[in-house]
PDB file of C-alpha atoms and ligand atoms in Angstrom:
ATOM      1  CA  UNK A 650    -101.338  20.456 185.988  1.00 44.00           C
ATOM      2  CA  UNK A 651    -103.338  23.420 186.497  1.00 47.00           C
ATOM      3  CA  UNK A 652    -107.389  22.555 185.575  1.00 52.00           C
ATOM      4  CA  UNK A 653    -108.890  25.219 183.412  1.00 50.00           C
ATOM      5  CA  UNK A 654    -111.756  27.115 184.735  1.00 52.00           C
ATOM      6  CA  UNK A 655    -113.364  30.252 183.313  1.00 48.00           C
ATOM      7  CA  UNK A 656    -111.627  32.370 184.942  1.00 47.00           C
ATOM      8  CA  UNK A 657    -108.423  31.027 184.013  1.00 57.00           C
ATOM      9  CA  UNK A 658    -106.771  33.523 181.712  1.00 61.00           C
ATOM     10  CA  UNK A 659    -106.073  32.471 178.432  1.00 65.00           C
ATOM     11  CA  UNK A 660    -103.135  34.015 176.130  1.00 71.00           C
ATOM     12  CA  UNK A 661    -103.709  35.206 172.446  1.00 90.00           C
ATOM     13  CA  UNK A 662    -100.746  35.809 170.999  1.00 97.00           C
ATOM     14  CA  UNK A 663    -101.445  38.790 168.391  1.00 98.00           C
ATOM     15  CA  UNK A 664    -101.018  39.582 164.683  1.00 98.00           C
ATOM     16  CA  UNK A 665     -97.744  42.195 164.936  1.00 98.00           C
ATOM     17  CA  UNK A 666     -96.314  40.473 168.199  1.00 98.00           C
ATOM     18  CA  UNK A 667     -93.122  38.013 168.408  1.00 98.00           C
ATOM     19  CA  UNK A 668     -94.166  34.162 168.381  1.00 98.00           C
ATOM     20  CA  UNK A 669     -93.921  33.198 171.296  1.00 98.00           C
ATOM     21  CA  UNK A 670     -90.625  30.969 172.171  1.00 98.00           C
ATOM     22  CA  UNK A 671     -90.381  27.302 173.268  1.00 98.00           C
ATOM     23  CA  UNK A 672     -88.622  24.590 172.894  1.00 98.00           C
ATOM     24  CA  UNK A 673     -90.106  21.035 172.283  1.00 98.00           C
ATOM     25  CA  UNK A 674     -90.127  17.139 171.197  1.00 98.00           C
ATOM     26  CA  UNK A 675     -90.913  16.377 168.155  1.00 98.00           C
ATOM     27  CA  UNK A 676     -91.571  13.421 165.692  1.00 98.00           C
ATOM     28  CA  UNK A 677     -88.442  15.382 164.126  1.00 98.00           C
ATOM     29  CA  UNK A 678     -86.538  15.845 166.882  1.00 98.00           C
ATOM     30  CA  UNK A 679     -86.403  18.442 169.462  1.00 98.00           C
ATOM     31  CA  UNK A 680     -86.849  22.320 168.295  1.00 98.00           C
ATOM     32  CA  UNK A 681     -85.912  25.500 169.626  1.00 98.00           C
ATOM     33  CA  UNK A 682     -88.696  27.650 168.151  1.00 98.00           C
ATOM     34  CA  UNK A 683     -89.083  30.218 166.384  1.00 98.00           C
ATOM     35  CA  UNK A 684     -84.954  30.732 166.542  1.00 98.00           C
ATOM     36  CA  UNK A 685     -84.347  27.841 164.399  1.00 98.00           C
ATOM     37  CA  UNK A 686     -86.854  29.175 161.922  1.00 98.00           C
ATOM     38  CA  UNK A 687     -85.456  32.036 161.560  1.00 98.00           C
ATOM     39  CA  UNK A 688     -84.771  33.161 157.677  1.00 98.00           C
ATOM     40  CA  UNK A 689     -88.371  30.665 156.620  1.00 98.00           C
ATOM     41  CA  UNK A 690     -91.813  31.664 157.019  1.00 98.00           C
ATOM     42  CA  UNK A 691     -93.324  29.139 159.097  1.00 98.00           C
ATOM     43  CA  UNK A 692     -97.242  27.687 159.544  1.00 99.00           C
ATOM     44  CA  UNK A 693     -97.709  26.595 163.300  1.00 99.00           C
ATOM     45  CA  UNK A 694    -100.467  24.829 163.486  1.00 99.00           C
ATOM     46  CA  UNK A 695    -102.413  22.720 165.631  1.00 98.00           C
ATOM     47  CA  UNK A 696    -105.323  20.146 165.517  1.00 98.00           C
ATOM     48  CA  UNK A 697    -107.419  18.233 168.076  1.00 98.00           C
ATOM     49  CA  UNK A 698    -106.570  14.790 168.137  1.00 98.00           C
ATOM     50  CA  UNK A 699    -104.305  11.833 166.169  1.00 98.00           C
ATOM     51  CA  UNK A 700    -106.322   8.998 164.637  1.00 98.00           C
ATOM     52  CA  UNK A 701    -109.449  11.176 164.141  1.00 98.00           C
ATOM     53  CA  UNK A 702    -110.521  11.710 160.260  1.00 98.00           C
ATOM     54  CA  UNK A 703    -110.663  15.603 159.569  1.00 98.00           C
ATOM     55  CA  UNK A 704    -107.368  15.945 161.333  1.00 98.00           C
ATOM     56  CA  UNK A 705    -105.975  12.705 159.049  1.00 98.00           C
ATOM     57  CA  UNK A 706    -107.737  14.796 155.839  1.00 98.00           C
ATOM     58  CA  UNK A 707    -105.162  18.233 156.949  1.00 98.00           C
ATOM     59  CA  UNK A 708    -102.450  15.883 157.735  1.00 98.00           C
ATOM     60  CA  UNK A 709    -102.644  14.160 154.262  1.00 98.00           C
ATOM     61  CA  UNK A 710    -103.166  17.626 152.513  1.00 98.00           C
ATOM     62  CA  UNK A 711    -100.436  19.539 154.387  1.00 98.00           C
ATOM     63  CA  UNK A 712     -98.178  16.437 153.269  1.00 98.00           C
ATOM     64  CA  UNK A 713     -98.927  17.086 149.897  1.00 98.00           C
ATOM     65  CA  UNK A 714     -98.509  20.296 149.391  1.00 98.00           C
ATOM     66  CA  UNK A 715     -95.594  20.396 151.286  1.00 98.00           C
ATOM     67  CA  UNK A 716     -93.313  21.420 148.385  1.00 98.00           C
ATOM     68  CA  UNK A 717     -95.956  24.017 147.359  1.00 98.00           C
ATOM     69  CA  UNK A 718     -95.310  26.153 150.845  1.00 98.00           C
ATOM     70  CA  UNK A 719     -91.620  24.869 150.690  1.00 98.00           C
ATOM     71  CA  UNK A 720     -91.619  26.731 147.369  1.00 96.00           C
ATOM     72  CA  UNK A 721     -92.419  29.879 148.861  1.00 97.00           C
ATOM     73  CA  UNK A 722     -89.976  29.556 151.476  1.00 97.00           C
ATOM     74  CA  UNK A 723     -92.172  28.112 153.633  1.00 98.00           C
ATOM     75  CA  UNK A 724     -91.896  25.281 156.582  1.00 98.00           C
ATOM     76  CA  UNK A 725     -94.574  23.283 158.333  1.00 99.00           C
ATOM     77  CA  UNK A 726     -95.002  22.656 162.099  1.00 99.00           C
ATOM     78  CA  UNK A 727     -97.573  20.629 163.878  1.00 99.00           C
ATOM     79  CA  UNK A 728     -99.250  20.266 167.351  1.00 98.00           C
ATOM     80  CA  UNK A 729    -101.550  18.451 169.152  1.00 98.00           C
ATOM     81  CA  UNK A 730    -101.732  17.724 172.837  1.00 98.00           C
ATOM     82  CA  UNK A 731    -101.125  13.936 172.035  1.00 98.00           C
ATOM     83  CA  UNK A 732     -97.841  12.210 173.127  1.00 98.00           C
ATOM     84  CA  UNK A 733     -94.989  10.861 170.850  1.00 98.00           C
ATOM     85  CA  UNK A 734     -95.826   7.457 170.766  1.00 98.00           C
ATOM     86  CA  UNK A 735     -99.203   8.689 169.577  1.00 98.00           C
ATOM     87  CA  UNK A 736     -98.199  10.433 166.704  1.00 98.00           C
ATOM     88  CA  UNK A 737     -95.321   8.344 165.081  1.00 98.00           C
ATOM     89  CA  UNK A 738     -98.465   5.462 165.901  1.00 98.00           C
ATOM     90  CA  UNK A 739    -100.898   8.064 163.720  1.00 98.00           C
ATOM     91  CA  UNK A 740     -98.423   8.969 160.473  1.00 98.00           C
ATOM     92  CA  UNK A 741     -97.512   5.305 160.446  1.00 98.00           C
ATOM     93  CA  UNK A 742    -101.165   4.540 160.067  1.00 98.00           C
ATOM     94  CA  UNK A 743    -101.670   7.317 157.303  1.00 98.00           C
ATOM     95  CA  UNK A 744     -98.980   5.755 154.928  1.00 98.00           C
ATOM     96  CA  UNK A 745     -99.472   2.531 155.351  1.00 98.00           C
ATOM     97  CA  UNK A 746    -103.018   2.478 155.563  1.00 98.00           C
ATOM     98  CA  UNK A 747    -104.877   5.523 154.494  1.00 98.00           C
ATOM     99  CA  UNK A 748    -106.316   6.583 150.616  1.00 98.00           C
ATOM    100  CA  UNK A 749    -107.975   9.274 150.340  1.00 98.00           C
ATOM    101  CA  UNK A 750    -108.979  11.685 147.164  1.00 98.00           C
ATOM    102  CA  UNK A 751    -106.161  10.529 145.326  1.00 98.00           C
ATOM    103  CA  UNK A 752    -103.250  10.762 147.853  1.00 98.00           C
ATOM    104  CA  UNK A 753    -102.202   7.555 149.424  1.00 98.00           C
ATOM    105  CA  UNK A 754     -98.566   6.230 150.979  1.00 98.00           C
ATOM    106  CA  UNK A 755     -98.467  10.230 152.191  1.00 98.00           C
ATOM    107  CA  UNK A 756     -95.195  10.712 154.492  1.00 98.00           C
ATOM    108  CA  UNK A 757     -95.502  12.979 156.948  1.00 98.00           C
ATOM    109  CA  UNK A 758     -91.657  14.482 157.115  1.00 98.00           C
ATOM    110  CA  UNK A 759     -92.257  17.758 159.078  1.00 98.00           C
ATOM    111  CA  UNK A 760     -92.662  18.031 162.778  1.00 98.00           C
ATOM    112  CA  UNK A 761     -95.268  17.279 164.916  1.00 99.00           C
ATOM    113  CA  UNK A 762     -94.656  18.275 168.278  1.00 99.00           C
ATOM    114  CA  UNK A 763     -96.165  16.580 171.281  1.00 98.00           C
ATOM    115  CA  UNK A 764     -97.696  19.070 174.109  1.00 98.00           C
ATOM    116  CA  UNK A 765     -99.343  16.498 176.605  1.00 98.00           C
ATOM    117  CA  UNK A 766     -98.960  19.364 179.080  1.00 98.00           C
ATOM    118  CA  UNK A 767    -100.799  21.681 177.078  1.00 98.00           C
ATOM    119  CA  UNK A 768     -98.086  24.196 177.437  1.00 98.00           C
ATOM    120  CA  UNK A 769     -97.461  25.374 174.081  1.00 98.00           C
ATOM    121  CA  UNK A 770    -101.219  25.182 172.966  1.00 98.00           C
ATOM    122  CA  UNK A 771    -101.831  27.634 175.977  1.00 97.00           C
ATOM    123  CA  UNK A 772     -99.597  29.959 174.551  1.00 97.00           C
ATOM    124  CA  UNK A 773    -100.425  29.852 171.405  1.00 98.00           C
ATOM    125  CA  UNK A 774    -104.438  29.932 172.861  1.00 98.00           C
ATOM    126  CA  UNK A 775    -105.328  27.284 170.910  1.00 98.00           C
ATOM    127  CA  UNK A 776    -107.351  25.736 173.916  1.00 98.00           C
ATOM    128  CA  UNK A 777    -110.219  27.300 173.740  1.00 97.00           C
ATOM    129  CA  UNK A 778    -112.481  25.970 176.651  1.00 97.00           C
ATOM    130  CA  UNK A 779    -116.007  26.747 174.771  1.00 97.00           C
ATOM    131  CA  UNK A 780    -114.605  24.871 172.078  1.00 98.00           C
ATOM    132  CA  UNK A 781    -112.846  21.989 174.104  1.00 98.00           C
ATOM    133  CA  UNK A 782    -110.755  22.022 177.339  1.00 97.00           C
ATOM    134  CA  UNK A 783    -109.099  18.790 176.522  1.00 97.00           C
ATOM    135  CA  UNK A 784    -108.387  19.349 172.582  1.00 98.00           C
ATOM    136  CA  UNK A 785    -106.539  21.943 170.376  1.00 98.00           C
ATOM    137  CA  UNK A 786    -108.475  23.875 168.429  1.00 98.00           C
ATOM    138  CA  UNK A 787    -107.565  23.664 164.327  1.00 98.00           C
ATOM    139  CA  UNK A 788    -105.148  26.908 164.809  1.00 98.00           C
ATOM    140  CA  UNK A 789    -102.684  28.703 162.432  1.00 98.00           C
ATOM    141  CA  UNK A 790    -100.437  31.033 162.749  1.00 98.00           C
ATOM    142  CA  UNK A 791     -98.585  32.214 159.972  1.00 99.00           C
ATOM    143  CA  UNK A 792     -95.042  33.738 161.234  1.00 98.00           C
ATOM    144  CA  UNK A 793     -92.477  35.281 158.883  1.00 98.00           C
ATOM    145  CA  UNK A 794     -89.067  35.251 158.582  1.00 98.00           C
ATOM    146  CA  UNK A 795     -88.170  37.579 162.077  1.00 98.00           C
ATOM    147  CA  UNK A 796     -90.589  35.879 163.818  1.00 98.00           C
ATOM    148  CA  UNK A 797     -93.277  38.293 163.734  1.00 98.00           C
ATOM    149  CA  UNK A 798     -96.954  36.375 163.358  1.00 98.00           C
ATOM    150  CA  UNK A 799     -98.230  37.798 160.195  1.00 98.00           C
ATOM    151  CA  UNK A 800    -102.064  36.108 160.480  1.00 98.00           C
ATOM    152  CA  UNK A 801    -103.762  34.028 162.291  1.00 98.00           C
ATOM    153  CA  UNK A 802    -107.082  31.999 161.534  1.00 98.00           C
ATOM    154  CA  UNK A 803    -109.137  29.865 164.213  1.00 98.00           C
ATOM    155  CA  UNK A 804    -111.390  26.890 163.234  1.00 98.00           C
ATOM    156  CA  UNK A 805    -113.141  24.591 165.325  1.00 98.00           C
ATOM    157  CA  UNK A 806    -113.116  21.280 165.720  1.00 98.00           C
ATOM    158  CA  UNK A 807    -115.792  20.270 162.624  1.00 98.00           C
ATOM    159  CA  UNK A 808    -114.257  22.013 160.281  1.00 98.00           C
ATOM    160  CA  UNK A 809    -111.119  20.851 158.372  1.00 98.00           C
ATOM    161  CA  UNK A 810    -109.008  23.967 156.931  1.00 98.00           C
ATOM    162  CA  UNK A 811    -109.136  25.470 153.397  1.00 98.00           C
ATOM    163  CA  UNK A 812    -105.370  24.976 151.812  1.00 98.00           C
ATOM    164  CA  UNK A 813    -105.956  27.304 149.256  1.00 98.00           C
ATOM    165  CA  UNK A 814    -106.507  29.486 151.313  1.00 98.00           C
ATOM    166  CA  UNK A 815    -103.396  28.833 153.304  1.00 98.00           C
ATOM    167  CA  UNK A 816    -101.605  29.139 150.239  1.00 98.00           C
ATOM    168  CA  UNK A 817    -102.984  32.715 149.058  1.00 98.00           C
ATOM    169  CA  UNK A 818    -102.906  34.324 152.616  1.00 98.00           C
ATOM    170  CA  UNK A 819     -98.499  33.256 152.065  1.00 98.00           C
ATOM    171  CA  UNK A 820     -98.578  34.503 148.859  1.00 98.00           C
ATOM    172  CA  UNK A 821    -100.522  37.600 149.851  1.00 98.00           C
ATOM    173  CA  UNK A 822     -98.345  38.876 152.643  1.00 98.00           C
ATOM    174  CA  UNK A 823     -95.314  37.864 150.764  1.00 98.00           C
ATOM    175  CA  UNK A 824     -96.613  40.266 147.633  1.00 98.00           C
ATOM    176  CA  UNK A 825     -97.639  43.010 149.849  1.00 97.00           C
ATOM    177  CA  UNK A 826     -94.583  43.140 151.516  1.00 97.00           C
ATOM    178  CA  UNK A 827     -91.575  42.601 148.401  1.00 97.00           C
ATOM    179  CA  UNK A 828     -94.053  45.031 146.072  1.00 96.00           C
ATOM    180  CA  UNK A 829     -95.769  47.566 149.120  1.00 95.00           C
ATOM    181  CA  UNK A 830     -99.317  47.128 148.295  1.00 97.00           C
ATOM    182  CA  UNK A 831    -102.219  45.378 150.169  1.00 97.00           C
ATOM    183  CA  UNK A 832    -104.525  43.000 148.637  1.00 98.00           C
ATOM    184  CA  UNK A 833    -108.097  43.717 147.689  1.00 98.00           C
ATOM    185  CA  UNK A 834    -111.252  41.032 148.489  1.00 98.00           C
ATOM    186  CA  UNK A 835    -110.620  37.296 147.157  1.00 98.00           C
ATOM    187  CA  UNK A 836    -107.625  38.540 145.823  1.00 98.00           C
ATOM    188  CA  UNK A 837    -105.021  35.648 143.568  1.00 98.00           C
ATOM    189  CA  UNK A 838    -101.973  36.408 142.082  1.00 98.00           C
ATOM    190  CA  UNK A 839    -102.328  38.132 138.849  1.00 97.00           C
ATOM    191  CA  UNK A 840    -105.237  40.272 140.191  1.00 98.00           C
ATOM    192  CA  UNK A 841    -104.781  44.116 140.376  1.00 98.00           C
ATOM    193  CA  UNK A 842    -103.569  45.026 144.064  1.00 98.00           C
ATOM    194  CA  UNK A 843    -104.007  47.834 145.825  1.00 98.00           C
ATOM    195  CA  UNK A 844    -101.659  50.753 146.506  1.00 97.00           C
ATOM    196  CA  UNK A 845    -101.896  51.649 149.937  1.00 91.00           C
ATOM    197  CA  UNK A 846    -102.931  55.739 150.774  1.00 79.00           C
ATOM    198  CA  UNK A 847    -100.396  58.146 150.026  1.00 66.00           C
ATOM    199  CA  UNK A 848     -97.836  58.976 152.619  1.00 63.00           C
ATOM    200  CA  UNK A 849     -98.290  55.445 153.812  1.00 63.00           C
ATOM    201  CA  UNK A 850     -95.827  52.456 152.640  1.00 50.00           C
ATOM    202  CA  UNK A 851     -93.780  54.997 151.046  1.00 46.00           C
ATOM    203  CA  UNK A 852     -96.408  55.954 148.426  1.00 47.00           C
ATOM    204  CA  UNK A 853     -95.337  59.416 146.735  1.00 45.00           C
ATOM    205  CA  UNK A 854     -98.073  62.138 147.581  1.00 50.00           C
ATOM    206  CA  UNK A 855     -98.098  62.371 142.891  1.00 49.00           C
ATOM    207  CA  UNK A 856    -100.726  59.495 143.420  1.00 48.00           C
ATOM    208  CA  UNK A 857    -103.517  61.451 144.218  1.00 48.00           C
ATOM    209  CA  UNK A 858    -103.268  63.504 141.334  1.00 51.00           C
ATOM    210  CA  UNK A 859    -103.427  60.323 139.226  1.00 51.00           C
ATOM    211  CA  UNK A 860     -99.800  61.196 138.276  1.00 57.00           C
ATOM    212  CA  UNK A 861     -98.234  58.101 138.659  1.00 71.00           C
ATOM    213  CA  UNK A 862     -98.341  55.664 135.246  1.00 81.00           C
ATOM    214  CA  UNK A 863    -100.206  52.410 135.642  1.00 93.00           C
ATOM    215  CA  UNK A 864    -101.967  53.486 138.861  1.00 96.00           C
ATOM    216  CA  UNK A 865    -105.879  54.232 138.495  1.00 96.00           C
ATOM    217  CA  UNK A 866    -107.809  56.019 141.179  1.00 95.00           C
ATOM    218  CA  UNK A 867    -111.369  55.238 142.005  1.00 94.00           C
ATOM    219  CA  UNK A 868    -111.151  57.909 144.301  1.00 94.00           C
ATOM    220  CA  UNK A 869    -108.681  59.691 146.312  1.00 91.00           C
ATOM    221  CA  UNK A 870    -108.427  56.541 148.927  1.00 92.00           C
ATOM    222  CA  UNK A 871    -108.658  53.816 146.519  1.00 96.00           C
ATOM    223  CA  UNK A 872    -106.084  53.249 143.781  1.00 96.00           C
ATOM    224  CA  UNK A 873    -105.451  50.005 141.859  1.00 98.00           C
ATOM    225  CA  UNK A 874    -102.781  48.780 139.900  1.00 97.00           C
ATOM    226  CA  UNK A 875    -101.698  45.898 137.698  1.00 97.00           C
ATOM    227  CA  UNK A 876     -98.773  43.617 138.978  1.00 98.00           C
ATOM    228  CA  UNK A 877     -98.604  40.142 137.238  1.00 97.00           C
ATOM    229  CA  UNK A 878     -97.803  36.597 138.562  1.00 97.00           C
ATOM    230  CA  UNK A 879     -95.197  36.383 136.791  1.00 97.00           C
ATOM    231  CA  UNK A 880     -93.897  39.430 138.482  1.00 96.00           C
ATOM    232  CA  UNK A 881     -94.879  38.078 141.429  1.00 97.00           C
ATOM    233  CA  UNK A 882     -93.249  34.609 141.540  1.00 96.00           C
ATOM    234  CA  UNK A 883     -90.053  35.964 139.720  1.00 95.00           C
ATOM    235  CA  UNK A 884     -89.638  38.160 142.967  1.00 94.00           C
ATOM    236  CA  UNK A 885     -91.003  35.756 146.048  1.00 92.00           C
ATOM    237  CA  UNK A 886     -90.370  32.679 145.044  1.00 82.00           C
ATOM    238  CA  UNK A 887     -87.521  30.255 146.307  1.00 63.00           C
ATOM    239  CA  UNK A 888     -87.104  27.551 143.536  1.00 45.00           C
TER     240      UNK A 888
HETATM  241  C1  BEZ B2264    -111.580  15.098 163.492  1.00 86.72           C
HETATM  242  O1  BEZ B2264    -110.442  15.457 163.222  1.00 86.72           O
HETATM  243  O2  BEZ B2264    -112.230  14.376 162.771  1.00 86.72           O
HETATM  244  C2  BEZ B2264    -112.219  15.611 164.750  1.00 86.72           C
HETATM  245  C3  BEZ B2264    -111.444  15.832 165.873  1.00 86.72           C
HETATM  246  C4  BEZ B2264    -112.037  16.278 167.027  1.00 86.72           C
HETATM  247  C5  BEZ B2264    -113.408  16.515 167.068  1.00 86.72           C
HETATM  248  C6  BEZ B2264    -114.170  16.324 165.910  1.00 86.72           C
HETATM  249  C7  BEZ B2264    -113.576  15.866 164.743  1.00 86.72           C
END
């Protein structure tokens, strides 16, 4: 296995690019990814280590609110540079064993891949040697239905992830895509969004004239505009 140095070169895949392919072993089986993703927005993401407790926390969580991202079309994959054994050993020991803030007997049903080689995480450049040269850093990339990742947020190895946050970043890009707008700061569904500059996203040039009904223009580069959750879950979501 090739020892990381600092002058190894690390890749970082990119918001806009292709995830990058492989195939590998599972607690679900083998996958062939992103191909047989294709059609589902997917979260890849990784965390250091099996039988430590922030990565038990996620583990629980993500189990949870499984039907929440399955809801929005959504699938779940795991990674961590531990082997099989390890984690069928670690998801056994969350059911049986493990309470915590209300969820207990928590299944873990979606796949956690084993990368003892470190292959994958080096793709994905979620070894990050300033961080840890031996553990995954809490990465996740959120990939949409082509295959294209869509964002991508970084934590170490202290800090357990905010789901909420998981959840409005899908919800976001979903939005901004079916309805052509971005999303303003600490946006949630049912805020106003905003509608992008004309001549970009297919935005008629009336806009800047204040023209267009239910737009209003704080200036000529920033227009708002109502769109509801309702609207919004009528049009994005799967169930
Ligand atoms: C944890 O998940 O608790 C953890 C893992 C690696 C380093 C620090 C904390």
């Amino acid at each position: 296995m090739e020892q990381m140095n600092e002058t190894t070169s690390i890749a970082m895949p990119r918001i806009g690019d292709k995830a990058p392919a492989f195939k590998a072993v599972t607690t679900q089986g083998e996958i062939d990814f992103p191909k047989q993703f294709e059609g589902s927005w997917v979260i890849l993401f990784s965390h250091p280590a099996d039988f430590t407790p922030v990565c038990t926390s996620e583990f629980m969580t993500f189990a949870t609110l499984e039907g929440k991202f399955a809801e929005l079309n959504c699938k779940l994959v795991g990674l961590s540079v531990d082997g099989l054994y390890s984690h069928i050993a670690w998801l056994r020991t969350i059911k049986e064993k493990i309470a915590y803030k209300g969820m207990k007997n928590v299944e873990v049903t979606f796949p956690l891949i084993e990368d003892i080689t470190m292959e994958v995480a080096r793709k994905y450049g979620m070894i990050q040697p300033g961080e840890s040269t031996t553990k995954a850093v809490r990465a996740v990339f959120v990939i949409d239905p082509k295959g294209i990742i869509r964002a991508i947020i970084y934590y170490p190895l202290s800090l357990g992830r905010n789901f909420d946050e998981l959840l409005r970043i899908l919800v976001a890009l979903q939005t901004a895509d079916a309805f052509q707008v971005a999303t303003p700061a600490d946006w949630r569904p049912g805020d106003e969004v905003i509608v992008p500059p004309p001549g970009s996203c297919g935005v008629a040039k009336e806009r800047v004239e204040g023209k267009q009904e239910g737009i209003t223009c704080h200036d000529w580069f920033f227009c708002t505009k109502k769109l509801s959750q309702d609207e919004i879950f009528k049009t994005i979501r799967r169930t």
